[in-house]
XYZ file of C-alpha atoms in Angstrom:
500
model
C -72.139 53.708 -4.319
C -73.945 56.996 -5.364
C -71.943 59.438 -7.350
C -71.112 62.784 -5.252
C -70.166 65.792 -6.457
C -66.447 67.105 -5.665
C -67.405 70.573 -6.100
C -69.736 70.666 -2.473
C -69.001 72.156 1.031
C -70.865 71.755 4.213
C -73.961 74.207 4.963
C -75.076 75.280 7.796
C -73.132 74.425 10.714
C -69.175 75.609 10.741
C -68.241 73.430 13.374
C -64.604 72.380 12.351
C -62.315 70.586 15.366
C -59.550 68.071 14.706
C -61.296 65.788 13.411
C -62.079 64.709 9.833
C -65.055 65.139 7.862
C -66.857 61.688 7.216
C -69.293 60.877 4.411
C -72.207 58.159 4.331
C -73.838 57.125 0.875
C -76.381 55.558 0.061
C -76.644 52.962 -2.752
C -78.298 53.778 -5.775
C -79.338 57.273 -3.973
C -78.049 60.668 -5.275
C -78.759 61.946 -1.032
C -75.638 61.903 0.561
C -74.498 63.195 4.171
C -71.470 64.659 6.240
C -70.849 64.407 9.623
C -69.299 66.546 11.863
C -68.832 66.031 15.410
C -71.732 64.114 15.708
C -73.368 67.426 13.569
C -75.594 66.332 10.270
C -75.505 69.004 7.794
C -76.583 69.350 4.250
C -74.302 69.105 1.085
C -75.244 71.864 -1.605
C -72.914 72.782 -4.791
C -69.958 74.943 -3.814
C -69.672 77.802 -6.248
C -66.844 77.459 -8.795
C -65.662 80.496 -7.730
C -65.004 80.119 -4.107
C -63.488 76.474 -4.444
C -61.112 78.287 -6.858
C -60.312 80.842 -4.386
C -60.067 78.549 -1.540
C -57.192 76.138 -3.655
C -55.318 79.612 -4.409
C -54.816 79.977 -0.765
C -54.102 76.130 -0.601
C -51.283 76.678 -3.594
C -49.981 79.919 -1.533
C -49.829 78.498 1.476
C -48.494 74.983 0.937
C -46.531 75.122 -2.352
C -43.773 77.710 -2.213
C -42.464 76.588 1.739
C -42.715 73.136 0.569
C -40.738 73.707 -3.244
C -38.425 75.825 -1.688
C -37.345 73.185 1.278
C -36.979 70.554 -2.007
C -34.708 73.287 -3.583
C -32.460 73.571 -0.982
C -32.265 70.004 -0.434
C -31.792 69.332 -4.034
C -29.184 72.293 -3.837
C -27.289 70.238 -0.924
C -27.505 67.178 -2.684
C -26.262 68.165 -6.355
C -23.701 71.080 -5.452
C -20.892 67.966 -5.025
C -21.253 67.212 -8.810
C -19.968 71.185 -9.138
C -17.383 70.930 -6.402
C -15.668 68.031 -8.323
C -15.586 70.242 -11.101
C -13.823 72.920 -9.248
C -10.817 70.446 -7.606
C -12.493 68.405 -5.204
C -11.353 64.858 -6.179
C -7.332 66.052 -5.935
C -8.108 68.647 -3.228
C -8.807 65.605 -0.949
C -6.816 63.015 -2.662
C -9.651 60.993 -3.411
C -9.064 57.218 -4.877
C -10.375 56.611 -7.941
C -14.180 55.542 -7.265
C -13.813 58.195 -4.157
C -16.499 60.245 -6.094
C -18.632 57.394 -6.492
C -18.485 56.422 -2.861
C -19.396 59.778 -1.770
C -22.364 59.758 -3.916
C -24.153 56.261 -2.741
C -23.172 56.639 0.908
C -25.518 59.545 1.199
C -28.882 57.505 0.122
C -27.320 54.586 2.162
C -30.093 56.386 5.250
C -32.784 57.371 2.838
C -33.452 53.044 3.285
C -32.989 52.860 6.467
C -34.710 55.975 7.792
C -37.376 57.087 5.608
C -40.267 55.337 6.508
C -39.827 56.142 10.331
C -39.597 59.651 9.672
C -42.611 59.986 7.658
C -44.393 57.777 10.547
C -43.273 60.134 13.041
C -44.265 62.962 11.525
C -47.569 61.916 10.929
C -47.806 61.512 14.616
C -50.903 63.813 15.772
C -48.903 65.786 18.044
C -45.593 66.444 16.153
C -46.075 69.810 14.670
C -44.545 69.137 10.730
C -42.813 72.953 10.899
C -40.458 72.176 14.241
C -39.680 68.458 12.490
C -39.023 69.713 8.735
C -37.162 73.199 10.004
C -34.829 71.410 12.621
C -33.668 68.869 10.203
C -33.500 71.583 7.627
C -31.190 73.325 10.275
C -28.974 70.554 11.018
C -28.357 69.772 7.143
C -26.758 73.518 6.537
C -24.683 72.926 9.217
C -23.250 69.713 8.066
C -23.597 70.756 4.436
C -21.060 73.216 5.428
C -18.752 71.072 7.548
C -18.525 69.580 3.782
C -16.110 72.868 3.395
C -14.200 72.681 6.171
C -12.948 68.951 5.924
C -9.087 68.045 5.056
C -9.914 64.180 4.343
C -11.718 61.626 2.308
C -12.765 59.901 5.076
C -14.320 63.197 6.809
C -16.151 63.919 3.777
C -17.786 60.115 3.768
C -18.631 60.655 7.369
C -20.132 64.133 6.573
C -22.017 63.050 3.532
C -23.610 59.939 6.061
C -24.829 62.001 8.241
C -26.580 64.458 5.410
C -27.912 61.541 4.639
C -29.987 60.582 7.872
C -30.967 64.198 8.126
C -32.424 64.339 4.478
C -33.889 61.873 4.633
C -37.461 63.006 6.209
C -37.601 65.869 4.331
C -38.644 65.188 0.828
C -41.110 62.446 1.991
C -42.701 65.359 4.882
C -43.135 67.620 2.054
C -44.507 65.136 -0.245
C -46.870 63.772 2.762
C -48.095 67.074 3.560
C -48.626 67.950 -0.295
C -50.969 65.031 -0.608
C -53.059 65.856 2.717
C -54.291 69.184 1.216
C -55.250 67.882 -2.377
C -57.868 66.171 -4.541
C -56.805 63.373 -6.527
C -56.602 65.011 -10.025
C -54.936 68.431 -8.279
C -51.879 66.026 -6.991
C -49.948 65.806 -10.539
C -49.576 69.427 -10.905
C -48.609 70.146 -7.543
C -45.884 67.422 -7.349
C -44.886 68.951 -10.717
C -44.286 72.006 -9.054
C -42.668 70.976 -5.465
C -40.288 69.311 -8.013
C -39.479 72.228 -10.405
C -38.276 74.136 -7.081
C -35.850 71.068 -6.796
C -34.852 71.164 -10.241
C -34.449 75.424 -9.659
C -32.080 74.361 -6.875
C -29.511 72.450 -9.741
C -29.637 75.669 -11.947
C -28.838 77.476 -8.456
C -26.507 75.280 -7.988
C -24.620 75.655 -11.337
C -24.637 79.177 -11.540
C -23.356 79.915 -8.149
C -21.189 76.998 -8.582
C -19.436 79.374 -12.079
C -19.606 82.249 -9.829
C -17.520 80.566 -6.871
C -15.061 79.066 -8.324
C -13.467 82.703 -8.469
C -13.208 82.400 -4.897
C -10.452 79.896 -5.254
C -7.591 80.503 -2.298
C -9.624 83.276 -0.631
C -9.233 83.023 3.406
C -6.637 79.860 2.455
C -9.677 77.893 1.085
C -10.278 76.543 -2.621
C -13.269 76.853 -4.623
C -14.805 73.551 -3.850
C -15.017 74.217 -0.017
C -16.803 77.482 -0.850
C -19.631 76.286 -3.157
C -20.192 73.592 0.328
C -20.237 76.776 2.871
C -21.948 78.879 0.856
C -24.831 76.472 -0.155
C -24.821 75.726 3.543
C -24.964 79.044 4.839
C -27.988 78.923 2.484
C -29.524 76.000 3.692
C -29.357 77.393 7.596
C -30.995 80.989 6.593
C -33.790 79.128 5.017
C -34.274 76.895 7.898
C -36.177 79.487 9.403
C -38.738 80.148 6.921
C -39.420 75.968 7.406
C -39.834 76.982 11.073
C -42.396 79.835 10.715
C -44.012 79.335 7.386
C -44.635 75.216 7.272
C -48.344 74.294 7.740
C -49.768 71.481 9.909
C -52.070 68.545 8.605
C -55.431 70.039 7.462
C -57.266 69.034 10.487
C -54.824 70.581 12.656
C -54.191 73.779 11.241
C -55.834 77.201 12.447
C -54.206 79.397 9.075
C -57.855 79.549 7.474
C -61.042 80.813 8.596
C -63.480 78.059 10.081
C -65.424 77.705 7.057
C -62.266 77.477 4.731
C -61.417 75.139 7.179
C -64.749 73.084 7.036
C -65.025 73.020 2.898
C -61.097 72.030 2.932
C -61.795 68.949 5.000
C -64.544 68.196 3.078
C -63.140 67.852 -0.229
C -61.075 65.583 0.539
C -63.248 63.414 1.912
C -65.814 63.932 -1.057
C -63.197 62.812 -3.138
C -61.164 60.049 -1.776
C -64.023 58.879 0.782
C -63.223 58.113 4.817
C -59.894 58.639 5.584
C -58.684 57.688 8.650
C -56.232 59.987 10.295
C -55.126 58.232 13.416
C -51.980 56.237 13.055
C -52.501 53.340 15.580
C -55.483 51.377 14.826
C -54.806 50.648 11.241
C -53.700 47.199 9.342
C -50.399 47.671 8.456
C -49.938 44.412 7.191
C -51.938 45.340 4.062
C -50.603 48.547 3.924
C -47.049 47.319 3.791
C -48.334 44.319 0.988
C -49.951 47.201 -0.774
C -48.827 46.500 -4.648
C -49.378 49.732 -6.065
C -47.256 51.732 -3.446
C -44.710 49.244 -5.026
C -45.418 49.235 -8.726
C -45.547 52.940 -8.526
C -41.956 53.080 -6.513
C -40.255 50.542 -8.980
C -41.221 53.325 -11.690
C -39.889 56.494 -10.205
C -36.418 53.880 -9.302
C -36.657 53.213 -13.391
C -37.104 57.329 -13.774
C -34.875 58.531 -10.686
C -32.279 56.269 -12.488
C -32.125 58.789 -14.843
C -32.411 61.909 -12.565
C -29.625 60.701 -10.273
C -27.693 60.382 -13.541
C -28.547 63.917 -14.488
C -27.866 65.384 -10.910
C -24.451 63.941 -10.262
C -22.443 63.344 -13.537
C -24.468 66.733 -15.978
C -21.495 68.597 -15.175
C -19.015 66.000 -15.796
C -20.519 64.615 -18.965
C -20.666 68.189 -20.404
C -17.049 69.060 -19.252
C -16.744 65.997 -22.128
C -18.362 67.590 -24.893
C -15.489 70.278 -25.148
C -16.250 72.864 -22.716
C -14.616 74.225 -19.959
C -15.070 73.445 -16.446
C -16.036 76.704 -16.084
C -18.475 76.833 -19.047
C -20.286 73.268 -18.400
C -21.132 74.782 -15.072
C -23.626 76.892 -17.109
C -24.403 74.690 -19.766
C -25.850 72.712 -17.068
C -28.965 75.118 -16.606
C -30.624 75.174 -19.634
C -30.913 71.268 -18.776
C -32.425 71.481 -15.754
C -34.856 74.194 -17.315
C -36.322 72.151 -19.837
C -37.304 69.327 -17.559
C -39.238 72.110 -15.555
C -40.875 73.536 -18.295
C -42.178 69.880 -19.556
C -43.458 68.604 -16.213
C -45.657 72.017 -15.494
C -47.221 71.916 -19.063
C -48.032 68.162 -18.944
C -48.887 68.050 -15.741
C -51.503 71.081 -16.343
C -52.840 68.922 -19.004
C -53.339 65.730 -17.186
C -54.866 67.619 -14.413
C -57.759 69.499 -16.684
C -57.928 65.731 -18.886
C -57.755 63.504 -15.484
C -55.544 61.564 -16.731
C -51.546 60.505 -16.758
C -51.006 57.789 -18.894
C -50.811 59.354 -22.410
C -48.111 61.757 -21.039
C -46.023 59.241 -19.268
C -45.843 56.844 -21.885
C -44.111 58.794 -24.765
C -41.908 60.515 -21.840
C -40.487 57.114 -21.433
C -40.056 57.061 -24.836
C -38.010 60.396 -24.788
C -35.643 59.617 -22.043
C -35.135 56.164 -23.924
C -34.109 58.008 -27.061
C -31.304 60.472 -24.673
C -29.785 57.127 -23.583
C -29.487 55.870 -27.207
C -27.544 58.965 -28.584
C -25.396 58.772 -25.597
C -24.694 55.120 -25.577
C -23.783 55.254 -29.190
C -21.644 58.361 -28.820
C -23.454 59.930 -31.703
C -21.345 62.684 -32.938
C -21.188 65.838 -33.168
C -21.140 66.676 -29.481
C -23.634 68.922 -30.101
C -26.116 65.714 -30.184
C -25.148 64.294 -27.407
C -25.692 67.838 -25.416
C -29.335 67.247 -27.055
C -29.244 63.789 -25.201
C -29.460 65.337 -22.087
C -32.644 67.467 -22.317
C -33.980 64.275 -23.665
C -33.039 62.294 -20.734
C -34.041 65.553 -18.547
C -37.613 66.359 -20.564
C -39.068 62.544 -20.105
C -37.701 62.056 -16.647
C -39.286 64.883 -14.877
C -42.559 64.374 -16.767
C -42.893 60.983 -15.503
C -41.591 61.601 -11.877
C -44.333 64.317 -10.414
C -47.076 61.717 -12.697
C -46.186 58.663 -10.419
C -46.161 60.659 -7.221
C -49.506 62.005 -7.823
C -50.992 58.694 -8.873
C -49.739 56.982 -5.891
C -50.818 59.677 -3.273
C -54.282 60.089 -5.432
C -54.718 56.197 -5.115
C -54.195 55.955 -1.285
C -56.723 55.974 1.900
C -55.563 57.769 4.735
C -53.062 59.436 6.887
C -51.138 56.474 7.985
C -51.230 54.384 3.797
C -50.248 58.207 2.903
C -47.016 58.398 5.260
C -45.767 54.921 4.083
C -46.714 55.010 0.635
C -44.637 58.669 0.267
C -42.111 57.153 1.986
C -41.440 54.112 0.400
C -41.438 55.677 -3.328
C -39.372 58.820 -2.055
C -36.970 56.457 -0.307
C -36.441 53.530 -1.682
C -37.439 54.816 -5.495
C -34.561 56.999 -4.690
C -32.111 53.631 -3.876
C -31.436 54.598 -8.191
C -28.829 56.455 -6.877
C -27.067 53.716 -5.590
C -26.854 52.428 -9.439
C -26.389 55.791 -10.771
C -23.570 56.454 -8.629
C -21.931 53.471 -9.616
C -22.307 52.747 -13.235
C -20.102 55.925 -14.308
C -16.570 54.573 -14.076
C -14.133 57.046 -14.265
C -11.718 54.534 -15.870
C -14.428 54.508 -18.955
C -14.556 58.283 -19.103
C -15.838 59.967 -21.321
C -17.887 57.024 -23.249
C -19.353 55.215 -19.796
C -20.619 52.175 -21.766
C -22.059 50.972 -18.051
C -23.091 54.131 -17.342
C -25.332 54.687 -20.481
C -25.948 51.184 -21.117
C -27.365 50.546 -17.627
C -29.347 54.131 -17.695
C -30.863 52.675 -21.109
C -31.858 49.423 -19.589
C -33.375 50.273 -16.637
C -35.830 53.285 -18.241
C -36.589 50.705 -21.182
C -37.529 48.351 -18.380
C -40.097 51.334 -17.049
C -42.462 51.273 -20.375
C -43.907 47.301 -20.164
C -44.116 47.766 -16.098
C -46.550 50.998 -16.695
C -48.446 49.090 -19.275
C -48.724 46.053 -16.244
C -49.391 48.835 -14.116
C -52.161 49.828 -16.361
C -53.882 46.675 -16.774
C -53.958 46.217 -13.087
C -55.807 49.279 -12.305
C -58.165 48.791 -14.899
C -59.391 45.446 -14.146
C -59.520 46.399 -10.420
C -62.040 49.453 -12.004
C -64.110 46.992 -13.831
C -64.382 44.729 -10.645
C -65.566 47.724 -8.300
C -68.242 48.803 -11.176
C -69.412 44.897 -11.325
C -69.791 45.613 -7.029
C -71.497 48.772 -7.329
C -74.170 47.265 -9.867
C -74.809 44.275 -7.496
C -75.690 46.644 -4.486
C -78.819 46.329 -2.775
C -80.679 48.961 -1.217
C -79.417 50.085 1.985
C -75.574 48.770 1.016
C -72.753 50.295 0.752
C -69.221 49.943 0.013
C -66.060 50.568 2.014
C -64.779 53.610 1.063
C -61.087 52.090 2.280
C -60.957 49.217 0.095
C -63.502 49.474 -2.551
C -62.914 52.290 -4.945
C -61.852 53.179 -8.337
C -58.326 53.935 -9.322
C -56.773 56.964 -11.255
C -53.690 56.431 -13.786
């Protein structure tokens, strides 16, 4: 298959409808075409320039609505790891592994319900802003009914139900993320719709400090205002989902008709013919697809340690000799480091094109946090060190396997399941996570830290498989493309090269 150019744009006609852009090549023939509606037209070089300007608006557009929702869901999902700080567990009279069962019932849906969603959404006539802003909706409300409940039991049921309303909204935004993108621009991006989440735990902590001053206002305690107030938050920013949320590419009339026209096109210059219809597709070998599920069992190995972080950092630093009051804060500068690493290496790998030589010494890094922790290195001060460890190499691998799944993946209905799956069941770490810190071993968690060890040390020789895999599929599509004949081609759905 003849090399094209990613940097092109149609010329001539503007013609841009709902459907996508399709490319022919030739073999061994630098003349390549895309079709239109039927309409041939010319590819010439797209001036640096305007494909820069026309990403901007992408990054604009797209980025902020999406990081945001993943803030406030992050915000909704973390803020209970602050509101046992502040008297939750005896405010309810919770039973010992109460807290732990409040955790893992809350992901119980994100199995059961997150590949549907995604397929629904991708659904040519559901517009993505009335799906992501009405479940955005209904999770303030129940985030807040977290507040207002007097039992254990009304808290499980509460935390359910957060749980089947969630669920379709990090997988949306990563599905809608990876519609608008070329393969090497995914990493970064992901980087970022993640920092917003990771902004929502520093949110989280600092309002959390602030709150617990409210403790006994209007007869309530401090715990059931960080719930309503985060949940007030979560319903007033329900409406930017609502106005602000873009459709699919094709479907979308926020750009001009020739923004519109070199934005389907670069897609489709990149990744080849992607089919956008949701029906007519073999979902047998999308479902038996092996790197949607090498790249999930990595960010499970990774999210094992972000589940960690987001449900037992304020506990674990309560440990160290602080205050309840003080690890609130402490948490932040955590969360802040793991931002900081996944935007600069995720810059990197985007200008280099490649992912590997960051992700493998972040494994390394997160391995090292669980080894100070596990052996209880003293003074605290190291094990406080652990965590931005644990953080730093966790959140540079997570937006790196996100990006290399979506990057490696033809078409709208491979992109809604393969999102899904990673996003949902990658995310079934929190069912370990939530587990493995027994209260009863507080404050040394042998479990806790010895399982959080195993299961990132089990990440490094599965991304090395993962490695070798993709590069002997590589060396099989360049031994195809030699053996072409003139007037061949190859399928642009099955036969291409992978990124890693």
């Amino acid at each position: 298959m003849a090399a094209i150019s990613e940097k092109a744009v149609l010329g001539g006609s503007a013609l841009v409808d709902e459907k996508l852009a399709r490319h022919t090549v030739t073999a061994k023939s630098s003349k390549s075409e895309l079709h239109l509606q039927g309409v041939q037209a010319e590819v010439y070089s797209l001036d640096p320039q305007a494909d820069r300007r026309l990403t901007n608006k992408i990054d604009l557009k797209v980025i902020p609505i999406m990081g945001l929702l993943y803030l406030i869901c992050f915000l909704d999902r973390t803020n209970i790891a602050n509101a046992r700080l502040a008297g939750l567990e005896k405010g309810l009279n919770m039973p010992p592994a109460g807290f732990n069962t409040a955790l893992w019932i809350f992901y119980i849906p994100f199995v059961l319900f997150e590949v549907p969603s995604n397929w629904l959404m991708a659904l040519k006539w559901i517009k993505p802003n009335i799906f992501l802003g009405a479940q955005m909706l209904i999770l303030g409300v129940l985030a807040m009914c977290q507040g207002f409940t007097r039992s254990y039991e009304g808290l499980l049921v509460v935390r359910f139900l957060m749980g089947v309303v969630e669920t379709g909204l990090p997988a949306g935004a990563g599905l809608l993320i990876a519609s608008y993108y070329r393969k090497k621009e995914l990493s970064l991006r992901f980087a970022l719709f993640f920092a917003f989440g990771q902004s929502g735990s520093c949110f989280s902590g600092l309002l959390a400090y602030a709150l617990m001053d409210f403790n006994g206002a209007s007869g309530l305690a401090g715990w059931s205002w960080i719930f309503i107030v985060e949940g007030l938050v979560t319903i007033a920013f329900s409406a930017f989902v609502f106005v602000f949320t873009p459709h699919f590419p094709a479907q979308d009339r926020w750009l001009s008709k020739e923004d519109q026209t070199q934005l389907l096109a670069r897609p489709q210059l990149d990744k080849g013919d992607e089919k956008s219809h949701m029906v007519k597709v073999g979902w047998p070998k999308i479902v038996l697809d092996y790197k949607i599920w090498l790249l999930t069992v990595l960010f499970f190995c990774a999210d094992m340690s972000a589940g960690s972080l987001s449900s037992f950092n304020p506990t674990i630093l309560s440990q160290l000799g602080w205050t309840e009051r003080r690890a609130q804060v402490m948490t932040i500068p955590v969360w802040i480091i793991g931002i900081v690493g996944a935007l600069t290496t995720t810059l990197l790998s985007g200008r280099l094109n490649t992912r590997w030589p960051f992700i493998l010494p972040a494994i390394v890094v997160s391995i090292l946090g669980w080894i100070l922790h596990l052996k209880q290195v003293d003074p605290p001060a190291v094990r406080y060190l652990a965590q931005f460890a644990i953080s730093l190499g966790t959140f540079v691998q997570m937006p790196m396997y996100i990006g290399i799944l979506t990057a490696n993946l033809r078409g709208r209905a491979h992109q809604s399941f393969g999102t899904a799956v990673l996003l949902g069941i990658g995310n079934c770490a929190n069912f370990v996570s939530s587990n493995v810190f027994i209260s009863a071993q507080s404050p040394h968690y042998p479990v806790g830290f010895g399982t959080g060890l195993a299961i990132t040390v089990l990440s490094f020789p599965i991304m090395l498989l993962t490695m070798v895999i993709f590069i002997v599929h590589n060396k099989s599509i360049d031994r195809k493309i030699a053996a072409l004949q003139p007037g061949e081609e190859l399928d642009d759905q099955t036969d291409y090269k992978f990124v890693y």
